[in-house]
Coordinates of C-alpha atoms in Angstrom, one line a residue:
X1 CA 51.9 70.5 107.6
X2 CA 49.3 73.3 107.3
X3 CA 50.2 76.9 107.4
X4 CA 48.9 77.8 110.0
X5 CA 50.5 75.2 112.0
X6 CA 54.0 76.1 110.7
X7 CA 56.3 78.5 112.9
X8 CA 58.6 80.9 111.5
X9 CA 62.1 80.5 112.6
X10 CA 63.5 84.5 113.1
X11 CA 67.4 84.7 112.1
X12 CA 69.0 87.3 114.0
X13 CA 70.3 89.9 112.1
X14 CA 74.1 90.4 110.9
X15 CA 75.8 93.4 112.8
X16 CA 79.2 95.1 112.5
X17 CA 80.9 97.1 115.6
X18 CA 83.4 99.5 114.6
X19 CA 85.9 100.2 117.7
X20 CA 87.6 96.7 119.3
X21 CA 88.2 98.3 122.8
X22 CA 86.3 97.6 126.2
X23 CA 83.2 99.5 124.8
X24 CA 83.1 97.7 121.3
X25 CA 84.2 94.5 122.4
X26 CA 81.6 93.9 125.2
X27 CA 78.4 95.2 122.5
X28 CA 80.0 92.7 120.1
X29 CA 80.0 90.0 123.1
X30 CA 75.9 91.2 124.0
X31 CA 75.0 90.9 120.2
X32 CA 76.8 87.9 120.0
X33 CA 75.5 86.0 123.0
X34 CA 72.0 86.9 121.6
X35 CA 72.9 84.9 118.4
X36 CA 74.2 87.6 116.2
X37 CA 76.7 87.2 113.9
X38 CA 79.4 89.9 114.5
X39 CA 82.0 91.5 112.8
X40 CA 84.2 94.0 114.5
X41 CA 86.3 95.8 112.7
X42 CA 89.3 97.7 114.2
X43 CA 93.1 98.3 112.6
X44 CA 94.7 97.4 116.3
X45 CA 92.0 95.8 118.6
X46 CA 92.6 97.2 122.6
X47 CA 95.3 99.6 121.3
X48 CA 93.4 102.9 122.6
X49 CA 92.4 104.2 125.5
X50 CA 91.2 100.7 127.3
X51 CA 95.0 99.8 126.5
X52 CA 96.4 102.5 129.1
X53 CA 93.2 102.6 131.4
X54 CA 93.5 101.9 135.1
X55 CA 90.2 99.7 134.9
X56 CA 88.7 101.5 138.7
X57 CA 85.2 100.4 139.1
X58 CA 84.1 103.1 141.0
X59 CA 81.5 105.0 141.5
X60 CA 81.6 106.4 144.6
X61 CA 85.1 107.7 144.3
X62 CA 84.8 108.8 140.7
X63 CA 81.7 111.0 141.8
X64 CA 82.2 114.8 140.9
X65 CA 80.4 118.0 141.6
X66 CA 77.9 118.9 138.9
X67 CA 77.6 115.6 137.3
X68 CA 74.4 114.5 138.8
X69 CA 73.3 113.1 135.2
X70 CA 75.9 110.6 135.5
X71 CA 76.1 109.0 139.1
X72 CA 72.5 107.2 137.4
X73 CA 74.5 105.4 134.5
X74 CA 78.1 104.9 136.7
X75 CA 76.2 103.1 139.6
X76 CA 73.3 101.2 136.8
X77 CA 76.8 99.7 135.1
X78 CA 78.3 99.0 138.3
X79 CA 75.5 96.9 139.3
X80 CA 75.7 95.2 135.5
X81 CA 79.6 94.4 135.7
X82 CA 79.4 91.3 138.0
X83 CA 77.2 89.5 135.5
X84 CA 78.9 90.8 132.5
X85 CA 82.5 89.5 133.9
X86 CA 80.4 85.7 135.1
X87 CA 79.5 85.2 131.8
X88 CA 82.8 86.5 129.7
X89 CA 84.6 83.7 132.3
X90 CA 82.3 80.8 131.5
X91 CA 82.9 82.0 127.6
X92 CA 86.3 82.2 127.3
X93 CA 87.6 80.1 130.4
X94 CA 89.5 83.0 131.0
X95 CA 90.8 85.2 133.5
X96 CA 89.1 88.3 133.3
X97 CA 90.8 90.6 136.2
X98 CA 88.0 91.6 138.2
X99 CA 88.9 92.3 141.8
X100 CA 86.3 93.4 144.6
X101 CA 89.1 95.1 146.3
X102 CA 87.6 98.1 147.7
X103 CA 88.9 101.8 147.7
X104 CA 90.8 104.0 150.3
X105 CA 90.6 107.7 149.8
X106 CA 93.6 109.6 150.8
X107 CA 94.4 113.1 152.2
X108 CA 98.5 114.2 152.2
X109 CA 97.7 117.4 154.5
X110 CA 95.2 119.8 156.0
X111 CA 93.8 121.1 153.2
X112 CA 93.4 117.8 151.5
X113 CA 91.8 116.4 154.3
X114 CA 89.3 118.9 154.3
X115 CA 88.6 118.2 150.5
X116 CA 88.1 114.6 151.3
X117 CA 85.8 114.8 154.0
X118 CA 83.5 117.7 151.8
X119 CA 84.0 115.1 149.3
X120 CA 82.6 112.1 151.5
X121 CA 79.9 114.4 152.6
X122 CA 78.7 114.6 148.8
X123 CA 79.1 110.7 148.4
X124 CA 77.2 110.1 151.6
X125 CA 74.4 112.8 149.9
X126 CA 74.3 110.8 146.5
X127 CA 73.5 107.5 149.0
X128 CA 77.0 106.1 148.6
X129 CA 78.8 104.0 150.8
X130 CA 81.7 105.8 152.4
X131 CA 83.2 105.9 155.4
X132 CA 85.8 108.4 157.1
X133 CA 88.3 106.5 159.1
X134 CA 90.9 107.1 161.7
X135 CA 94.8 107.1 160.1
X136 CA 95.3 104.7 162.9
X137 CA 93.1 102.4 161.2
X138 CA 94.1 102.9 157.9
X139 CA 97.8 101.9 158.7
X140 CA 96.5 98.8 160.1
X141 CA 94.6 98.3 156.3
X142 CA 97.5 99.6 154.4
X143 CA 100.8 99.6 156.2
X144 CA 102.7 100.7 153.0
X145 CA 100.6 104.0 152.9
X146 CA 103.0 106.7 154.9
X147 CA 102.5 107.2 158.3
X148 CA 102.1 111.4 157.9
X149 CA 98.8 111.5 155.5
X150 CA 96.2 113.4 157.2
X151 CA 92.8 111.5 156.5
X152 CA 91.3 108.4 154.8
X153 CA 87.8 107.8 154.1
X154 CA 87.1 103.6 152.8
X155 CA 85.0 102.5 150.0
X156 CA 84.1 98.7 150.2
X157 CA 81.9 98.6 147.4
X158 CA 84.3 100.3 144.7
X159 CA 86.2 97.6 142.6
X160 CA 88.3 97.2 139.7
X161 CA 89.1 95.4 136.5
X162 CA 92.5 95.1 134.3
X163 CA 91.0 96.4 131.1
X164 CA 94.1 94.3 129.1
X165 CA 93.1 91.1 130.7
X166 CA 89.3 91.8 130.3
X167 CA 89.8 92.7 126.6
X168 CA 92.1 89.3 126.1
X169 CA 89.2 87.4 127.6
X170 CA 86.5 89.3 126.0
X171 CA 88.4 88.6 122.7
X172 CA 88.8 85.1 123.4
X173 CA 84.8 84.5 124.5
X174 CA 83.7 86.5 120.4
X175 CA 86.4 84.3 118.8
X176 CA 84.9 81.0 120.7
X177 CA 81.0 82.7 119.4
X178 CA 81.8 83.0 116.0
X179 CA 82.6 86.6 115.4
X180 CA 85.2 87.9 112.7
X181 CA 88.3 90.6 113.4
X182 CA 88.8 92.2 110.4
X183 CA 92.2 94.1 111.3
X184 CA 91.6 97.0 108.9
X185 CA 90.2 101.1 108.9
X186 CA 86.2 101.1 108.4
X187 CA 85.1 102.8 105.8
X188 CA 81.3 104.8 105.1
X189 CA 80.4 101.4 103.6
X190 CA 80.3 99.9 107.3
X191 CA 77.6 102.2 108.1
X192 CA 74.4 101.4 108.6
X193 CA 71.4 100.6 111.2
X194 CA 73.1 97.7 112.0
X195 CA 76.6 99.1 113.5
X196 CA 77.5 100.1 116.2
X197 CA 80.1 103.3 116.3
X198 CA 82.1 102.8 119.1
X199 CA 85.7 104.2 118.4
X200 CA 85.7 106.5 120.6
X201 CA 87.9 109.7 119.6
X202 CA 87.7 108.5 116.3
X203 CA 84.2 108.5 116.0
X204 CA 84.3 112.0 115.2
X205 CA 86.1 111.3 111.8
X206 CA 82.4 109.6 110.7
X207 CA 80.6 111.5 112.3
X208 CA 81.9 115.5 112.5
X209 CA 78.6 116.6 114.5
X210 CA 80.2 115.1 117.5
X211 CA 81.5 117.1 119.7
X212 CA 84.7 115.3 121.1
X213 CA 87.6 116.2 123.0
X214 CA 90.9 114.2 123.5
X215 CA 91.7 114.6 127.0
X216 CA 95.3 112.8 127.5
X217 CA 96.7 111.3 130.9
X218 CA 99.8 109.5 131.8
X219 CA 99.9 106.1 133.6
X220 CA 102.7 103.9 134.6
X221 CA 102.7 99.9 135.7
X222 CA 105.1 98.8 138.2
X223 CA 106.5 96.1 138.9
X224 CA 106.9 95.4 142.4
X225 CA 109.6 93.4 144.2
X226 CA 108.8 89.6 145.6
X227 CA 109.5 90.8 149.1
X228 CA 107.3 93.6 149.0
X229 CA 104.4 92.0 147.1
X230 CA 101.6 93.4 148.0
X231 CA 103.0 96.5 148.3
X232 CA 98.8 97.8 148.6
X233 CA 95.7 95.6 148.8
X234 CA 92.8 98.3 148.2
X235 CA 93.0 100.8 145.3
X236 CA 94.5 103.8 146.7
X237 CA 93.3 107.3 145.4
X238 CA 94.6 110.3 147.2
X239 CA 94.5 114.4 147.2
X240 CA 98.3 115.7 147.3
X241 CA 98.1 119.8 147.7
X242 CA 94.8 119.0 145.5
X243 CA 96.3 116.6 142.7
X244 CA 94.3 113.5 142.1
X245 CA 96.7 110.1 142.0
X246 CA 95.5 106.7 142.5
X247 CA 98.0 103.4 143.0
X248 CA 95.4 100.8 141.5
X249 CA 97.0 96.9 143.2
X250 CA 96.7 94.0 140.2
X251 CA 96.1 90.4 140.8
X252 CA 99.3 89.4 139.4
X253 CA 101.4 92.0 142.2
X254 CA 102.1 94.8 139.7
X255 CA 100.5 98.3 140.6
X256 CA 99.1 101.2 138.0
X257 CA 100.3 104.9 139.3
X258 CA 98.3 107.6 137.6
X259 CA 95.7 110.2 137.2
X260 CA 97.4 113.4 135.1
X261 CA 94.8 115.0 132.9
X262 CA 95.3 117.1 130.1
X263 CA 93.2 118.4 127.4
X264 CA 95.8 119.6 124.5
X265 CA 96.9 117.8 121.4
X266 CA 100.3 116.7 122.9
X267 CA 99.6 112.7 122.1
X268 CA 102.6 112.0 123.8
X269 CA 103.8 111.8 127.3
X270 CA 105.3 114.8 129.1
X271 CA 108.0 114.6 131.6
X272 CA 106.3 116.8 133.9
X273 CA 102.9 114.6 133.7
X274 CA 105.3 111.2 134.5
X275 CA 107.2 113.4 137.5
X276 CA 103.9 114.6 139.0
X277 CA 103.1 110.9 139.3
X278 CA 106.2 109.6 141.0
X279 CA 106.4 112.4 143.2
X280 CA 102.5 112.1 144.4
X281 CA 102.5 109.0 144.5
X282 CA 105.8 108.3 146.6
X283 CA 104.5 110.8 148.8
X284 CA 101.4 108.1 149.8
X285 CA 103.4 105.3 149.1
X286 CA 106.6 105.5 150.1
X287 CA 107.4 101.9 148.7
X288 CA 107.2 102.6 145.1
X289 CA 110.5 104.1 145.1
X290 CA 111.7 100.2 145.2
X291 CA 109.4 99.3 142.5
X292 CA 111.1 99.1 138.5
X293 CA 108.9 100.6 135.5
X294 CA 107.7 98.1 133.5
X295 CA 105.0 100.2 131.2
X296 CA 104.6 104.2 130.6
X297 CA 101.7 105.1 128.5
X298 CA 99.4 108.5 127.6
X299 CA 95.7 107.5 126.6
X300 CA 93.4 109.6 125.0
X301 CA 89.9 109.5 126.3
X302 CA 87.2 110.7 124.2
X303 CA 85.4 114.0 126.1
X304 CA 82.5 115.7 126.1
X305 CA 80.5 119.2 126.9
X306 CA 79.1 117.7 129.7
X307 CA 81.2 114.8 130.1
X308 CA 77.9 112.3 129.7
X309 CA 78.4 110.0 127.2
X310 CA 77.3 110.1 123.2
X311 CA 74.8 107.3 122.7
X312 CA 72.2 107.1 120.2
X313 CA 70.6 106.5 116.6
X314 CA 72.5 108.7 113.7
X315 CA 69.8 110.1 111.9
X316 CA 71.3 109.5 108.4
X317 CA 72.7 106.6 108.5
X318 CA 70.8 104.5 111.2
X319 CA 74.2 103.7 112.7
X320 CA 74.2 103.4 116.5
X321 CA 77.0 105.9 117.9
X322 CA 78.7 104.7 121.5
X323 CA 81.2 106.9 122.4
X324 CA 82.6 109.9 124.5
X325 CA 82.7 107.8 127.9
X326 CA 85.7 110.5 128.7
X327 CA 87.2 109.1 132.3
X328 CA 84.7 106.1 132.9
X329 CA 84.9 104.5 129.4
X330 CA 85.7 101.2 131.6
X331 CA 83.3 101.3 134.7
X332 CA 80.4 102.6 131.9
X333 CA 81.1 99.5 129.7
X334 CA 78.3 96.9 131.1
X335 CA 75.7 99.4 130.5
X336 CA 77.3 101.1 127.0
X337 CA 77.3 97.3 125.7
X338 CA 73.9 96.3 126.7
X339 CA 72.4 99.6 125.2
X340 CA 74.4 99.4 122.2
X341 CA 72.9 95.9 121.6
X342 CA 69.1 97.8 122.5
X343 CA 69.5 99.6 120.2
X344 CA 70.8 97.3 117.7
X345 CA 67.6 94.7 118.1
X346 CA 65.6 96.9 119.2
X347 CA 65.2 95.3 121.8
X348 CA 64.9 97.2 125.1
X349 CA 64.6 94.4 127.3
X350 CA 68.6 93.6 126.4
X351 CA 69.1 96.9 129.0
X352 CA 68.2 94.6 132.0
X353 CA 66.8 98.3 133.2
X354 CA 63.1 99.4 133.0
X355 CA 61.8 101.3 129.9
X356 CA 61.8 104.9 132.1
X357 CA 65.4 104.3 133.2
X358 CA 66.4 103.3 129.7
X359 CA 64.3 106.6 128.4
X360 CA 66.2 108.7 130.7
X361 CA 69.2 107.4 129.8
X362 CA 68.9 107.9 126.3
X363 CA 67.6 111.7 126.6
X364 CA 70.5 112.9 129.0
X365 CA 73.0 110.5 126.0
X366 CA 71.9 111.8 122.9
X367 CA 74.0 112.9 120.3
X368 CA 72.2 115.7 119.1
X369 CA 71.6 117.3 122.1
X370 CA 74.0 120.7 121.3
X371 CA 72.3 121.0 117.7
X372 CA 69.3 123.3 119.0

């Protein structure tokens, strides 16, 4: 054959991601699907913070004052998820727990009910979908929420995933697409412009620039009894005398109590943190005193200044860093995966966003952006 008739056959390029949770494990799974080969390397794959997360998908509730930067990247993943969990399934022919359950936002009293609807009236500002319902109506939703809460505002589009049955599947799918565990520390060997740094609180240990902050909650799984199963259909999140709680329902009948933040270096659980829980969340759900403990965990999720994410190019190494997701490390793992694997290939069409969104993105995410 002449030359110039030949055509070059491109081999994609080897790539290592350091960090097996939800964050690592789905950039592996982009790289991967694009005909990488992979390596992740991680001493206990899903062990960190994805192990004790709730796995909310949501946006709209999640929203906070002063965090206009992010509501761009929550509700760009958001939109990314339901494609993401389609092709995990067909991978692994495996469950992935994705629900589209929708939320219910709670107020106990006066006072929390007047932080909810302020609240709602922020959503509604940031073009969310929320609506402020009747406690009549609400009771007909959830009759297991107590008949004495003062207000409740519904958010269809909010939905969740059980990050441990996600990460099984996810795990599964790499396995089925060739990629290698190694079960071991990484080293400054793995380095390089082909990795991806996505070990959340320990990326700092590579990389000591990064300004991270463990910020540790408590969560318990419940069982719940055959004859009350389903204690909750929608994921509950409620105000009690200001304190955040959610009662997150799983596929399997179970329910997740949590939402105690602290920022020490306490790794453990406290017993005020578990009692605060039960307490706040009996108070909205009267029905979990029948419920038996099957699970009580304390994650530590990986903060920041600003609480915006770190992702970017290390100028040193050429390593892509993907970390400091702090409290939406699961609903920001569609997007954190496909611009990890951008980044990666270069390739910005991986994003499945324009170049001006990506751009933005990137600026508001970079790692250097406290070095000036």
């Amino acid at each position: 054959m002449p030359p110039e008739e030949r055509t070059s056959v491109v081999t994609p390029a080897a790539c290592c991601v350091i960090g097996a949770g939800l964050v690592g494990l789905a950039t592996a799974f982009e790289l991967a699907s694009r005909g990488h080969p992979v390596t992740v390397i991680d001493p206990e794959p899903m062990s960190g913070a994805s192990h004790h997360a709730a796995g909310m998908l949501a946006p709209a509730a999640e929203i906070q004052y002063g965090q206009d930067n992010l509501v761009p990247l929550m509700r760009a993943s958001m939109a990314l998820y339901p494609d993401l969990v389609q092709r995990v399934a067909a991978a692994s022919g495996c469950p992935t727990g994705y629900l589209t359950c929708g939320t219910i936002v709670v107020a106990a009293d006066g006072a929390d009910r007047r932080h909810l609807r302020e609240l709602a009236d922020f959503q509604h500002a940031a073009g969310m979908d929320v609506e402020v319902v009747t406690t009549r109506y609400l009771r007909q939703l959830e009759p297991a929420i107590a008949p004495v809460v003062a207000g409740a505002a519904l958010i269809p589009g909010d939905h969740q995933i059980d990050p441990r049955v996600f990460g099984a599947a996810l795990m599964c799918a790499l396995k089925k697409l060739g990629v290698r565990f190694e079960e071991r520390k990484a080293t400054p060997d793995d380095l390089g412009p082909k990795t991806v740094m996505a070990a959340g609180l320990g990326a700092a240990e590579y990389f000591p620039f990064l300004p991270l902050r463990p910020v540790w909650g408590e969560i318990m799984r419940l069982d719940v009894p055959d004859a009350m199963t389903p204690l909750v259909t929608h994921v509950i999140r409620g105000f009690v005398e200001d304190r955040p709680v959610y009662v997150v329902p799983r596929g399997n009948g179970s329910v997740v109590l949590g939402a105690t933040s602290r920022e020490n270096h306490r790794k453990w659980g406290s017993l005020g943190g578990v009692y605060q829980l039960l307490r706040d969340g009996i108070r909205l759900v009267p029905g979990l005193e029948e419920c038996s403990i099957s699970d009580i965990g304390t994650g530590g999720r990986p903060g920041t200044p600003d609480d915006l994410p770190l992702v970017g190019t290390d100028t040193a190494t050429g390593t892509v860093i993907s970390t400091g997701y702090f409290r939406h490390g699961i609903l920001l793992t569609a997007l954190a995966a496909r611009l990890g694997a951008a980044l990666v290939t270069g390739d910005r069409h991986v994003t499945g966003l324009d170049d001006r969104a990506v751009e933005s993105i990137l600026t508001h995410t970079d790692p250097y952006r406290w070095s000036n």
